[in-house]
């Protein structure tokens, strides 16, 4: 059991042991959901600030529920309803917030590196809720948790990440995380949606979906950001669907018990078809539930960490 | 006596036989007190309270052929000293029965400040409203910081602040005994 980080800025900073510690801690957290009183007093009196510069309902709500289940208080600040719209800088907003004596900040920002920037300028622990196209560590952690629940082990699992990897911080965090735990990662998509030299991150590149999905244990679908189509990164939505949409037929290239995952929100019929999305193999709703357990585990570990263990004698 | 599990010739407060006799005696006390054992459930506090609770269930069954339902609690998330701890591994809590209306016998190995029991009481009550909660401990070492007392006690061992009692159970320590250590050993 090992977690001594002050912040959670990215999967890249975590060791394999720290990742496993987070996954293990999420197990008893998930148990709490099945009780009639879905709350434990562990973080009573602590205040979590959700500083979401980019709109997000799902991730922000997930962090909020996680904090509340641990009895922490939550404050949400989003750009349109705050001084940020008047041009207040990130650093100044943080100094103001520090003066409010919150205990931890969760930040989502469209600039890659914003959480790192912040962590160098404040003593408060910072959790990265997604920065630019850089990382979305809590998503990768909940994905790993979901995989472990179903597959029990990571070693040797073949995972195909399909879709718009170029603009996806989720894919980057997942590639790093899954490689760290011994999975074989593939990225599948048109060349216009795959970063140059992505194979240097330790994954294999496929442009043909049937080859990319061949024999994999997990199909991970990324949301197609429809606004990209206007930038001609693929000729038309119909063409993308024709070549890359994960349909029931295409899912058969993977192993029979393969999982189908999606970080949400999904465009039904685009990155995957509805019958696949709602099939037995799909873990999409599990991922949402597990996200809360993982975020509870992260709050617990980040706020309790590194202060030295006392002997428990009573 | 010095051996691998008791390296520094620390005092032995209870031998394996002493522990067994205490458990049998306490089980008889519970059966006598609770009369018909209706709605009795036994909840052990992890880690060693869990093994003690299992032994109570067995003994009580031997005495009156009633198998009391058994649950376990991990109180880590209910502690009052979160800020002073490092990360403790959180174990799983298994209360597979509804506590509503039940007569709970809470079980732990050592009763000291009473804070663990306070946490356990809060946790049980978050699950529902028991009819009553009683406490059974193998060792009461005094030093209470909260107004909490045990209903069934194996042995009273009043010791000082610098001393520490360690209960060892076969299931996890390889042998049954209760020894005293100096803090820091």
Short mmCIF file of N, CA and C in Angstrom, two decimals, chain B residues 27-40 60 63-64 66 103 105 132 134 152:
data_model
loop_
_atom_site.label_atom_id
_atom_site.label_comp_id
_atom_site.label_asym_id
_atom_site.label_seq_id
_atom_site.Cartn_x
_atom_site.Cartn_y
_atom_site.Cartn_z
N UNK B 27 -18.53 -17.04 26.10
CA UNK B 27 -19.65 -17.57 25.30
C UNK B 27 -20.79 -18.00 26.22
N UNK B 28 -20.45 -18.67 27.33
CA UNK B 28 -21.49 -19.04 28.30
C UNK B 28 -22.16 -17.81 28.87
N UNK B 29 -21.37 -16.77 29.16
CA UNK B 29 -21.95 -15.51 29.68
C UNK B 29 -22.94 -14.93 28.68
N UNK B 30 -22.54 -14.93 27.41
CA UNK B 30 -23.41 -14.36 26.38
C UNK B 30 -24.72 -15.15 26.31
N UNK B 31 -24.60 -16.47 26.28
CA UNK B 31 -25.79 -17.31 26.19
C UNK B 31 -26.69 -17.10 27.40
N UNK B 32 -26.06 -17.00 28.58
CA UNK B 32 -26.84 -16.81 29.80
C UNK B 32 -27.55 -15.46 29.76
N UNK B 33 -26.82 -14.41 29.39
CA UNK B 33 -27.38 -13.06 29.35
C UNK B 33 -28.48 -12.90 28.33
N UNK B 34 -28.26 -13.46 27.16
CA UNK B 34 -29.16 -13.21 26.05
C UNK B 34 -30.33 -14.17 26.01
N UNK B 35 -30.40 -15.08 26.95
CA UNK B 35 -31.52 -16.02 27.03
C UNK B 35 -31.73 -16.77 25.74
N UNK B 36 -32.66 -16.35 24.90
CA UNK B 36 -33.02 -17.20 23.76
C UNK B 36 -32.21 -16.92 22.49
N UNK B 37 -31.30 -16.01 22.55
CA UNK B 37 -30.43 -15.71 21.38
C UNK B 37 -31.21 -15.29 20.13
N UNK B 38 -32.45 -14.86 20.35
CA UNK B 38 -33.23 -14.44 19.18
C UNK B 38 -32.66 -13.13 18.66
N UNK B 39 -32.54 -13.02 17.33
CA UNK B 39 -32.06 -11.77 16.73
C UNK B 39 -30.63 -11.38 17.11
N UNK B 40 -29.87 -12.36 17.61
CA UNK B 40 -28.47 -12.06 17.94
C UNK B 40 -27.65 -12.07 16.67
N UNK B 60 -20.68 -20.67 20.82
CA UNK B 60 -22.10 -20.50 21.13
C UNK B 60 -22.91 -21.61 20.47
N UNK B 63 -22.64 -24.65 22.52
CA UNK B 63 -23.38 -24.60 23.79
C UNK B 63 -24.88 -24.79 23.58
N UNK B 64 -25.45 -24.10 22.58
CA UNK B 64 -26.91 -24.17 22.48
C UNK B 64 -27.41 -24.42 21.07
N UNK B 66 -27.28 -22.91 18.39
CA UNK B 66 -27.76 -21.79 17.58
C UNK B 66 -26.54 -21.20 16.86
N UNK B 103 -29.93 -7.62 17.93
CA UNK B 103 -29.13 -7.43 19.14
C UNK B 103 -27.69 -7.77 18.76
N UNK B 105 -23.69 -8.17 19.09
CA UNK B 105 -22.53 -8.32 19.98
C UNK B 105 -21.32 -7.92 19.15
N UNK B 132 -30.05 -3.26 20.09
CA UNK B 132 -29.05 -2.96 21.12
C UNK B 132 -27.68 -3.39 20.61
N UNK B 134 -23.92 -4.70 22.31
CA UNK B 134 -23.07 -5.00 23.46
C UNK B 134 -21.67 -5.26 22.95
N UNK B 152 -18.54 -7.95 28.08
CA UNK B 152 -17.93 -9.26 28.32
C UNK B 152 -16.43 -9.09 28.14
#
